[in-house]
């Protein structure tokens, strides 16, 4: 131990502390897309649609029915397909200008898309889209009515009644559906920027899916609003399969 005269122990010269570099936040995008898309093959895809013919000779067109929660973009999707095929702005299905809890589409409507050509040579694409009222928590289209539509029992223009299911003695009930009245493909439409889907809507969707499986109707799902769901897709839509947020949303939809 040092006395009064003892020298203080030599200390290492203090190193100037280095400024800490903050850890960068994790990237919102994946390095590699989780699904490969051949971007830029629009002309080939469009030609495929133009040449398409249903494999079954008994039907002139495939009937594709879209269902999903209110305001997810069911009617807008039909308009988008029509715009792409016709090469100009068209609005076969009316869409809502604002978000609301109530469905803007209330009637059962079939939308055909015209092919190019004039006069007698004018024809329609061999697939039609059926637009229906959205599924809501309380009101909205009843799953039983969608199941009747799958079987072809709902006549064109029927106004869905959220309180009661279409009965078989109603004039809007089609007792003898033709193969073309029946639905051939069922499409579930979900929005990528919806916070959450309520349990009651999920329950209705499950009922519809189960009935379609029983009827042997092929099903698929599409995601809308991917352009506004995350900053990366807002910048460039081609980031859709790189965006971690959209991947997460897709997993929740399954
Ligand atoms: N940014 C963006 N907006 C969309 C998209 N799809 C639909 N919208 C908008 O969302 C709103 C609702 O769209 P609709 O097509 O009426 O939705 P819907 O599912 O038919 O709604 P209901 O008939 O009320 O059940 C409209 O203002 C559309 O312009 C999309 O992919 N991106
Ligand atoms: Mg609609």
mmCIF file of C-alpha atoms and ligand atoms in Angstrom:
data_model
loop_
_atom_site.group_PDB
_atom_site.id
_atom_site.type_symbol
_atom_site.label_atom_id
_atom_site.label_comp_id
_atom_site.label_asym_id
_atom_site.label_seq_id
_atom_site.Cartn_x
_atom_site.Cartn_y
_atom_site.Cartn_z
ATOM 1 C CA UNK A 1 0.000 0.000 0.000
ATOM 2 C CA UNK A 2 1.500 3.367 -0.782
ATOM 3 C CA UNK A 3 2.367 5.977 1.807
ATOM 4 C CA UNK A 4 2.234 9.740 1.333
ATOM 5 C CA UNK A 5 5.238 9.761 -0.977
ATOM 6 C CA UNK A 6 4.323 6.727 -2.948
ATOM 7 C CA UNK A 7 3.469 7.270 -6.619
ATOM 8 C CA UNK A 8 -0.038 6.491 -7.765
ATOM 9 C CA UNK A 9 -0.190 3.243 -9.738
ATOM 10 C CA UNK A 10 0.244 3.899 -13.417
ATOM 11 C CA UNK A 11 -2.997 3.761 -15.270
ATOM 12 C CA UNK A 12 -3.592 2.763 -18.864
ATOM 13 C CA UNK A 13 -4.351 5.847 -20.917
ATOM 14 C CA UNK A 14 -8.074 5.977 -21.453
ATOM 15 C CA UNK A 15 -9.177 5.082 -24.934
ATOM 16 C CA UNK A 16 -11.625 7.588 -26.380
ATOM 17 C CA UNK A 17 -14.967 5.799 -26.469
ATOM 18 C CA UNK A 18 -16.080 4.990 -30.002
ATOM 19 C CA UNK A 19 -19.486 6.313 -31.054
ATOM 20 C CA UNK A 20 -21.880 3.382 -31.152
ATOM 21 C CA UNK A 21 -23.393 2.650 -34.565
ATOM 22 C CA UNK A 22 -27.119 1.971 -34.151
ATOM 23 C CA UNK A 23 -28.246 -1.461 -35.353
ATOM 24 C CA UNK A 24 -30.158 -0.921 -38.607
ATOM 25 C CA UNK A 25 -33.821 -1.993 -38.478
ATOM 26 C CA UNK A 26 -34.536 -5.325 -40.189
ATOM 27 C CA UNK A 27 -35.303 -4.959 -43.879
ATOM 28 C CA UNK A 28 -39.039 -4.985 -44.676
ATOM 29 C CA UNK A 29 -38.287 -7.118 -47.751
ATOM 30 C CA UNK A 30 -36.875 -10.604 -48.259
ATOM 31 C CA UNK A 31 -33.756 -11.070 -50.395
ATOM 32 C CA UNK A 32 -35.496 -13.569 -52.658
ATOM 33 C CA UNK A 33 -39.208 -13.603 -53.494
ATOM 34 C CA UNK A 34 -41.156 -16.511 -51.956
ATOM 35 C CA UNK A 35 -43.036 -16.966 -55.231
ATOM 36 C CA UNK A 36 -41.532 -16.552 -58.674
ATOM 37 C CA UNK A 37 -43.566 -14.537 -61.148
ATOM 38 C CA UNK A 38 -42.593 -14.138 -64.782
ATOM 39 C CA UNK A 39 -43.211 -10.387 -64.851
ATOM 40 C CA UNK A 40 -43.509 -8.955 -68.344
ATOM 41 C CA UNK A 41 -45.350 -11.852 -70.008
ATOM 42 C CA UNK A 42 -48.556 -9.807 -70.251
ATOM 43 C CA UNK A 43 -48.993 -10.316 -73.984
ATOM 44 C CA UNK A 44 -48.713 -14.098 -73.642
ATOM 45 C CA UNK A 45 -51.134 -14.168 -70.657
ATOM 46 C CA UNK A 46 -53.606 -11.959 -72.491
ATOM 47 C CA UNK A 47 -53.483 -14.226 -75.523
ATOM 48 C CA UNK A 48 -54.150 -17.226 -73.285
ATOM 49 C CA UNK A 49 -57.309 -15.518 -72.017
ATOM 50 C CA UNK A 50 -58.400 -14.572 -75.540
ATOM 51 C CA UNK A 51 -57.992 -18.153 -76.780
ATOM 52 C CA UNK A 52 -59.522 -19.807 -73.714
ATOM 53 C CA UNK A 53 -62.483 -22.183 -74.269
ATOM 54 C CA UNK A 54 -64.181 -24.244 -71.524
ATOM 55 C CA UNK A 55 -63.282 -27.929 -71.726
ATOM 56 C CA UNK A 56 -66.916 -29.001 -71.182
ATOM 57 C CA UNK A 57 -68.990 -28.758 -74.404
ATOM 58 C CA UNK A 58 -72.255 -28.549 -72.401
ATOM 59 C CA UNK A 59 -71.519 -25.015 -71.226
ATOM 60 C CA UNK A 60 -70.916 -21.784 -73.128
ATOM 61 C CA UNK A 61 -69.231 -20.093 -70.181
ATOM 62 C CA UNK A 62 -67.653 -20.757 -66.813
ATOM 63 C CA UNK A 63 -69.399 -19.002 -63.936
ATOM 64 C CA UNK A 64 -66.980 -17.514 -61.398
ATOM 65 C CA UNK A 65 -68.489 -16.302 -58.126
ATOM 66 C CA UNK A 66 -66.656 -13.851 -55.894
ATOM 67 C CA UNK A 67 -67.413 -13.616 -52.188
ATOM 68 C CA UNK A 68 -65.747 -12.058 -49.167
ATOM 69 C CA UNK A 69 -66.110 -9.385 -46.498
ATOM 70 C CA UNK A 70 -67.670 -5.981 -47.289
ATOM 71 C CA UNK A 71 -65.548 -3.494 -49.213
ATOM 72 C CA UNK A 72 -62.575 -5.771 -49.954
ATOM 73 C CA UNK A 73 -62.734 -5.029 -53.700
ATOM 74 C CA UNK A 74 -64.909 -7.792 -55.182
ATOM 75 C CA UNK A 75 -66.625 -5.490 -57.707
ATOM 76 C CA UNK A 76 -63.359 -3.641 -58.420
ATOM 77 C CA UNK A 77 -61.653 -6.943 -59.281
ATOM 78 C CA UNK A 78 -64.317 -7.683 -61.921
ATOM 79 C CA UNK A 79 -63.792 -4.201 -63.370
ATOM 80 C CA UNK A 80 -60.011 -4.689 -63.408
ATOM 81 C CA UNK A 81 -60.309 -7.952 -65.362
ATOM 82 C CA UNK A 82 -62.672 -6.249 -67.811
ATOM 83 C CA UNK A 83 -60.300 -3.274 -68.195
ATOM 84 C CA UNK A 84 -57.336 -5.522 -68.950
ATOM 85 C CA UNK A 85 -59.222 -7.689 -71.447
ATOM 86 C CA UNK A 86 -60.876 -4.790 -73.234
ATOM 87 C CA UNK A 87 -57.796 -2.564 -73.101
ATOM 88 C CA UNK A 88 -59.726 0.428 -71.777
ATOM 89 C CA UNK A 89 -61.563 1.656 -68.694
ATOM 90 C CA UNK A 90 -64.879 -0.136 -68.176
ATOM 91 C CA UNK A 91 -67.144 -0.374 -65.126
ATOM 92 C CA UNK A 92 -69.390 -3.412 -65.465
ATOM 93 C CA UNK A 93 -69.700 -3.663 -61.670
ATOM 94 C CA UNK A 94 -70.462 -0.571 -59.615
ATOM 95 C CA UNK A 95 -68.038 -0.009 -56.762
ATOM 96 C CA UNK A 96 -68.311 2.044 -53.603
ATOM 97 C CA UNK A 97 -66.457 5.344 -53.436
ATOM 98 C CA UNK A 98 -65.910 5.126 -49.692
ATOM 99 C CA UNK A 99 -65.481 2.477 -47.039
ATOM 100 C CA UNK A 100 -68.600 1.534 -45.106
ATOM 101 C CA UNK A 101 -69.797 -1.273 -42.851
ATOM 102 C CA UNK A 102 -72.647 -1.932 -45.270
ATOM 103 C CA UNK A 103 -72.184 -3.695 -48.574
ATOM 104 C CA UNK A 104 -72.495 -1.444 -51.627
ATOM 105 C CA UNK A 105 -73.401 -4.403 -53.876
ATOM 106 C CA UNK A 106 -76.764 -5.782 -52.801
ATOM 107 C CA UNK A 107 -78.077 -7.648 -55.884
ATOM 108 C CA UNK A 108 -76.952 -10.863 -57.560
ATOM 109 C CA UNK A 109 -75.437 -9.779 -60.875
ATOM 110 C CA UNK A 110 -73.699 -11.585 -63.708
ATOM 111 C CA UNK A 111 -71.023 -9.630 -65.562
ATOM 112 C CA UNK A 112 -70.069 -10.671 -69.074
ATOM 113 C CA UNK A 113 -67.060 -9.198 -70.852
ATOM 114 C CA UNK A 114 -67.338 -8.327 -74.537
ATOM 115 C CA UNK A 115 -64.695 -9.528 -76.970
ATOM 116 C CA UNK A 116 -63.442 -7.315 -79.755
ATOM 117 C CA UNK A 117 -65.460 -7.246 -82.972
ATOM 118 C CA UNK A 118 -68.560 -5.530 -84.238
ATOM 119 C CA UNK A 119 -72.101 -6.431 -85.196
ATOM 120 C CA UNK A 120 -72.754 -10.143 -85.565
ATOM 121 C CA UNK A 121 -69.142 -11.070 -84.936
ATOM 122 C CA UNK A 122 -69.310 -9.423 -81.481
ATOM 123 C CA UNK A 123 -69.099 -12.073 -78.796
ATOM 124 C CA UNK A 124 -68.348 -12.508 -75.108
ATOM 125 C CA UNK A 125 -65.516 -14.189 -73.236
ATOM 126 C CA UNK A 126 -66.492 -17.739 -72.221
ATOM 127 C CA UNK A 127 -66.424 -16.901 -68.525
ATOM 128 C CA UNK A 128 -68.714 -14.667 -66.471
ATOM 129 C CA UNK A 129 -68.300 -13.153 -63.015
ATOM 130 C CA UNK A 130 -70.969 -13.124 -60.356
ATOM 131 C CA UNK A 131 -70.810 -10.249 -57.929
ATOM 132 C CA UNK A 132 -72.646 -10.468 -54.627
ATOM 133 C CA UNK A 133 -73.226 -8.601 -51.408
ATOM 134 C CA UNK A 134 -70.386 -8.705 -48.871
ATOM 135 C CA UNK A 135 -70.288 -10.750 -45.685
ATOM 136 C CA UNK A 136 -70.816 -8.644 -42.595
ATOM 137 C CA UNK A 137 -70.794 -9.150 -38.848
ATOM 138 C CA UNK A 138 -74.549 -8.819 -38.358
ATOM 139 C CA UNK A 139 -76.248 -8.039 -41.667
ATOM 140 C CA UNK A 140 -74.856 -8.825 -45.096
ATOM 141 C CA UNK A 141 -75.405 -11.756 -47.375
ATOM 142 C CA UNK A 142 -76.413 -14.994 -45.668
ATOM 143 C CA UNK A 143 -74.107 -17.996 -46.281
ATOM 144 C CA UNK A 144 -77.220 -20.064 -47.163
ATOM 145 C CA UNK A 145 -77.988 -17.659 -50.022
ATOM 146 C CA UNK A 146 -74.435 -17.994 -51.351
ATOM 147 C CA UNK A 147 -74.795 -21.779 -51.190
ATOM 148 C CA UNK A 148 -78.073 -21.504 -53.192
ATOM 149 C CA UNK A 149 -76.187 -19.364 -55.726
ATOM 150 C CA UNK A 150 -73.477 -22.046 -55.982
ATOM 151 C CA UNK A 151 -76.202 -24.532 -56.982
ATOM 152 C CA UNK A 152 -77.708 -22.083 -59.505
ATOM 153 C CA UNK A 153 -80.952 -21.437 -57.591
ATOM 154 C CA UNK A 154 -80.609 -17.624 -57.384
ATOM 155 C CA UNK A 155 -82.042 -15.644 -60.308
ATOM 156 C CA UNK A 156 -80.237 -12.693 -61.848
ATOM 157 C CA UNK A 157 -81.040 -9.391 -60.080
ATOM 158 C CA UNK A 158 -82.152 -10.921 -56.749
ATOM 159 C CA UNK A 159 -81.737 -8.418 -53.909
ATOM 160 C CA UNK A 160 -80.182 -10.277 -51.001
ATOM 161 C CA UNK A 161 -82.163 -10.117 -47.794
ATOM 162 C CA UNK A 162 -79.885 -10.228 -44.741
ATOM 163 C CA UNK A 163 -82.844 -11.255 -42.565
ATOM 164 C CA UNK A 164 -84.105 -14.345 -44.406
ATOM 165 C CA UNK A 165 -82.815 -16.909 -46.883
ATOM 166 C CA UNK A 166 -84.365 -17.129 -50.366
ATOM 167 C CA UNK A 167 -87.131 -19.745 -50.147
ATOM 168 C CA UNK A 168 -87.979 -22.272 -52.862
ATOM 169 C CA UNK A 169 -91.465 -20.730 -53.377
ATOM 170 C CA UNK A 170 -90.030 -17.256 -54.040
ATOM 171 C CA UNK A 171 -90.243 -15.950 -57.655
ATOM 172 C CA UNK A 172 -86.484 -15.180 -57.457
ATOM 173 C CA UNK A 173 -85.773 -18.876 -56.812
ATOM 174 C CA UNK A 174 -84.732 -20.862 -59.879
ATOM 175 C CA UNK A 175 -86.049 -24.403 -59.311
ATOM 176 C CA UNK A 176 -84.425 -25.921 -62.420
ATOM 177 C CA UNK A 177 -80.916 -24.530 -62.819
ATOM 178 C CA UNK A 178 -79.094 -25.336 -66.055
ATOM 179 C CA UNK A 179 -75.410 -26.376 -65.954
ATOM 180 C CA UNK A 180 -74.570 -22.749 -66.903
ATOM 181 C CA UNK A 181 -76.535 -21.311 -63.942
ATOM 182 C CA UNK A 182 -74.362 -23.270 -61.515
ATOM 183 C CA UNK A 183 -71.102 -21.828 -60.193
ATOM 184 C CA UNK A 184 -67.970 -23.482 -61.607
ATOM 185 C CA UNK A 185 -65.264 -21.608 -59.679
ATOM 186 C CA UNK A 186 -65.564 -19.989 -56.264
ATOM 187 C CA UNK A 187 -63.190 -17.135 -55.427
ATOM 188 C CA UNK A 188 -62.659 -15.815 -51.928
ATOM 189 C CA UNK A 189 -61.603 -12.146 -51.987
ATOM 190 C CA UNK A 190 -59.629 -10.795 -49.042
ATOM 191 C CA UNK A 191 -57.930 -7.458 -48.553
ATOM 192 C CA UNK A 192 -54.252 -7.245 -47.575
ATOM 193 C CA UNK A 193 -54.841 -4.058 -45.602
ATOM 194 C CA UNK A 194 -57.769 -5.162 -43.464
ATOM 195 C CA UNK A 195 -56.801 -5.155 -39.791
ATOM 196 C CA UNK A 196 -58.690 -8.348 -38.942
ATOM 197 C CA UNK A 197 -61.707 -10.393 -39.984
ATOM 198 C CA UNK A 198 -64.259 -10.944 -37.238
ATOM 199 C CA UNK A 199 -64.965 -14.461 -35.994
ATOM 200 C CA UNK A 200 -68.558 -14.321 -37.259
ATOM 201 C CA UNK A 201 -67.397 -13.476 -40.817
ATOM 202 C CA UNK A 202 -64.731 -16.219 -40.617
ATOM 203 C CA UNK A 203 -67.443 -18.655 -39.532
ATOM 204 C CA UNK A 204 -69.629 -17.701 -42.539
ATOM 205 C CA UNK A 205 -66.660 -18.106 -44.894
ATOM 206 C CA UNK A 206 -65.957 -21.569 -43.464
ATOM 207 C CA UNK A 207 -69.593 -22.618 -44.081
ATOM 208 C CA UNK A 208 -69.394 -21.485 -47.727
ATOM 209 C CA UNK A 209 -66.038 -23.194 -48.292
ATOM 210 C CA UNK A 210 -67.323 -26.427 -46.812
ATOM 211 C CA UNK A 211 -70.461 -26.408 -49.020
ATOM 212 C CA UNK A 212 -68.365 -25.689 -52.127
ATOM 213 C CA UNK A 213 -66.022 -28.575 -51.298
ATOM 214 C CA UNK A 214 -69.031 -30.857 -50.873
ATOM 215 C CA UNK A 215 -70.370 -29.737 -54.283
ATOM 216 C CA UNK A 216 -66.932 -30.315 -55.841
ATOM 217 C CA UNK A 217 -66.508 -26.664 -56.867
ATOM 218 C CA UNK A 218 -62.863 -25.619 -57.261
ATOM 219 C CA UNK A 219 -61.898 -22.735 -54.998
ATOM 220 C CA UNK A 220 -59.214 -20.093 -54.943
ATOM 221 C CA UNK A 221 -58.425 -16.926 -53.001
ATOM 222 C CA UNK A 222 -57.217 -13.552 -54.198
ATOM 223 C CA UNK A 223 -55.713 -10.690 -52.214
ATOM 224 C CA UNK A 224 -56.652 -7.100 -53.042
ATOM 225 C CA UNK A 225 -55.244 -3.761 -51.888
ATOM 226 C CA UNK A 226 -51.671 -5.022 -52.047
ATOM 227 C CA UNK A 227 -50.713 -1.639 -53.519
ATOM 228 C CA UNK A 228 -51.669 0.125 -50.284
ATOM 229 C CA UNK A 229 -50.845 -2.598 -47.749
ATOM 230 C CA UNK A 230 -47.169 -1.768 -47.229
ATOM 231 C CA UNK A 231 -44.665 0.956 -48.278
ATOM 232 C CA UNK A 232 -42.621 -1.538 -50.330
ATOM 233 C CA UNK A 233 -45.551 -2.525 -52.589
ATOM 234 C CA UNK A 234 -46.645 1.101 -52.706
ATOM 235 C CA UNK A 235 -43.199 1.883 -54.198
ATOM 236 C CA UNK A 236 -43.234 -1.036 -56.636
ATOM 237 C CA UNK A 237 -45.939 -3.698 -57.003
ATOM 238 C CA UNK A 238 -43.284 -6.181 -58.084
ATOM 239 C CA UNK A 239 -42.220 -6.305 -54.407
ATOM 240 C CA UNK A 240 -45.402 -8.208 -53.622
ATOM 241 C CA UNK A 241 -43.628 -11.538 -53.069
ATOM 242 C CA UNK A 242 -40.692 -9.904 -51.286
ATOM 243 C CA UNK A 243 -42.705 -7.913 -48.748
ATOM 244 C CA UNK A 244 -42.504 -9.579 -45.309
ATOM 245 C CA UNK A 245 -45.771 -7.869 -44.335
ATOM 246 C CA UNK A 246 -47.686 -9.302 -47.308
ATOM 247 C CA UNK A 247 -46.178 -12.744 -46.718
ATOM 248 C CA UNK A 248 -47.401 -12.605 -43.130
ATOM 249 C CA UNK A 249 -50.878 -11.506 -44.290
ATOM 250 C CA UNK A 250 -50.996 -14.345 -46.819
ATOM 251 C CA UNK A 251 -50.163 -16.891 -44.112
ATOM 252 C CA UNK A 252 -53.002 -15.511 -41.955
ATOM 253 C CA UNK A 253 -55.422 -15.796 -44.902
ATOM 254 C CA UNK A 254 -54.689 -19.523 -45.319
HETATM 255 N N1 LIG B 1 -55.920 0.903 -53.468
HETATM 256 C C1 LIG B 1 -56.816 -0.033 -53.770
HETATM 257 N N2 LIG B 1 -58.127 0.230 -53.635
HETATM 258 C C2 LIG B 1 -59.008 -0.742 -53.952
HETATM 259 C C3 LIG B 1 -58.592 -2.015 -54.414
HETATM 260 N N3 LIG B 1 -59.695 -2.768 -54.630
HETATM 261 C C4 LIG B 1 -60.756 -1.985 -54.313
HETATM 262 N N4 LIG B 1 -60.347 -0.768 -53.914
HETATM 263 C C5 LIG B 1 -61.213 0.342 -53.457
HETATM 264 O O1 LIG B 1 -61.970 -0.144 -52.344
HETATM 265 C C6 LIG B 1 -63.286 0.389 -52.361
HETATM 266 C C7 LIG B 1 -64.296 -0.754 -52.275
HETATM 267 O O2 LIG B 1 -64.223 -1.528 -53.466
HETATM 268 P P1 LIG B 1 -65.452 -2.384 -54.017
HETATM 269 O O3 LIG B 1 -64.963 -3.031 -55.269
HETATM 270 O O4 LIG B 1 -66.698 -1.600 -54.068
HETATM 271 O O5 LIG B 1 -65.546 -3.468 -52.874
HETATM 272 P P2 LIG B 1 -66.649 -4.629 -52.716
HETATM 273 O O6 LIG B 1 -65.948 -5.793 -52.094
HETATM 274 O O7 LIG B 1 -67.352 -4.864 -53.995
HETATM 275 O O8 LIG B 1 -67.613 -3.942 -51.652
HETATM 276 P P3 LIG B 1 -69.147 -4.290 -51.277
HETATM 277 O O9 LIG B 1 -69.921 -4.492 -52.532
HETATM 278 O O10 LIG B 1 -69.567 -3.062 -50.495
HETATM 279 O O11 LIG B 1 -69.106 -5.517 -50.400
HETATM 280 C C8 LIG B 1 -63.405 1.218 -53.646
HETATM 281 O O12 LIG B 1 -63.250 2.577 -53.307
HETATM 282 C C9 LIG B 1 -62.258 0.733 -54.506
HETATM 283 O O13 LIG B 1 -61.739 1.738 -55.367
HETATM 284 C C10 LIG B 1 -57.174 -2.268 -54.546
HETATM 285 O O14 LIG B 1 -56.699 -3.375 -54.923
HETATM 286 N N5 LIG B 1 -56.345 -1.226 -54.215
HETATM 287 MG MG1 LIG B 2 -69.328 -4.763 -54.492
#
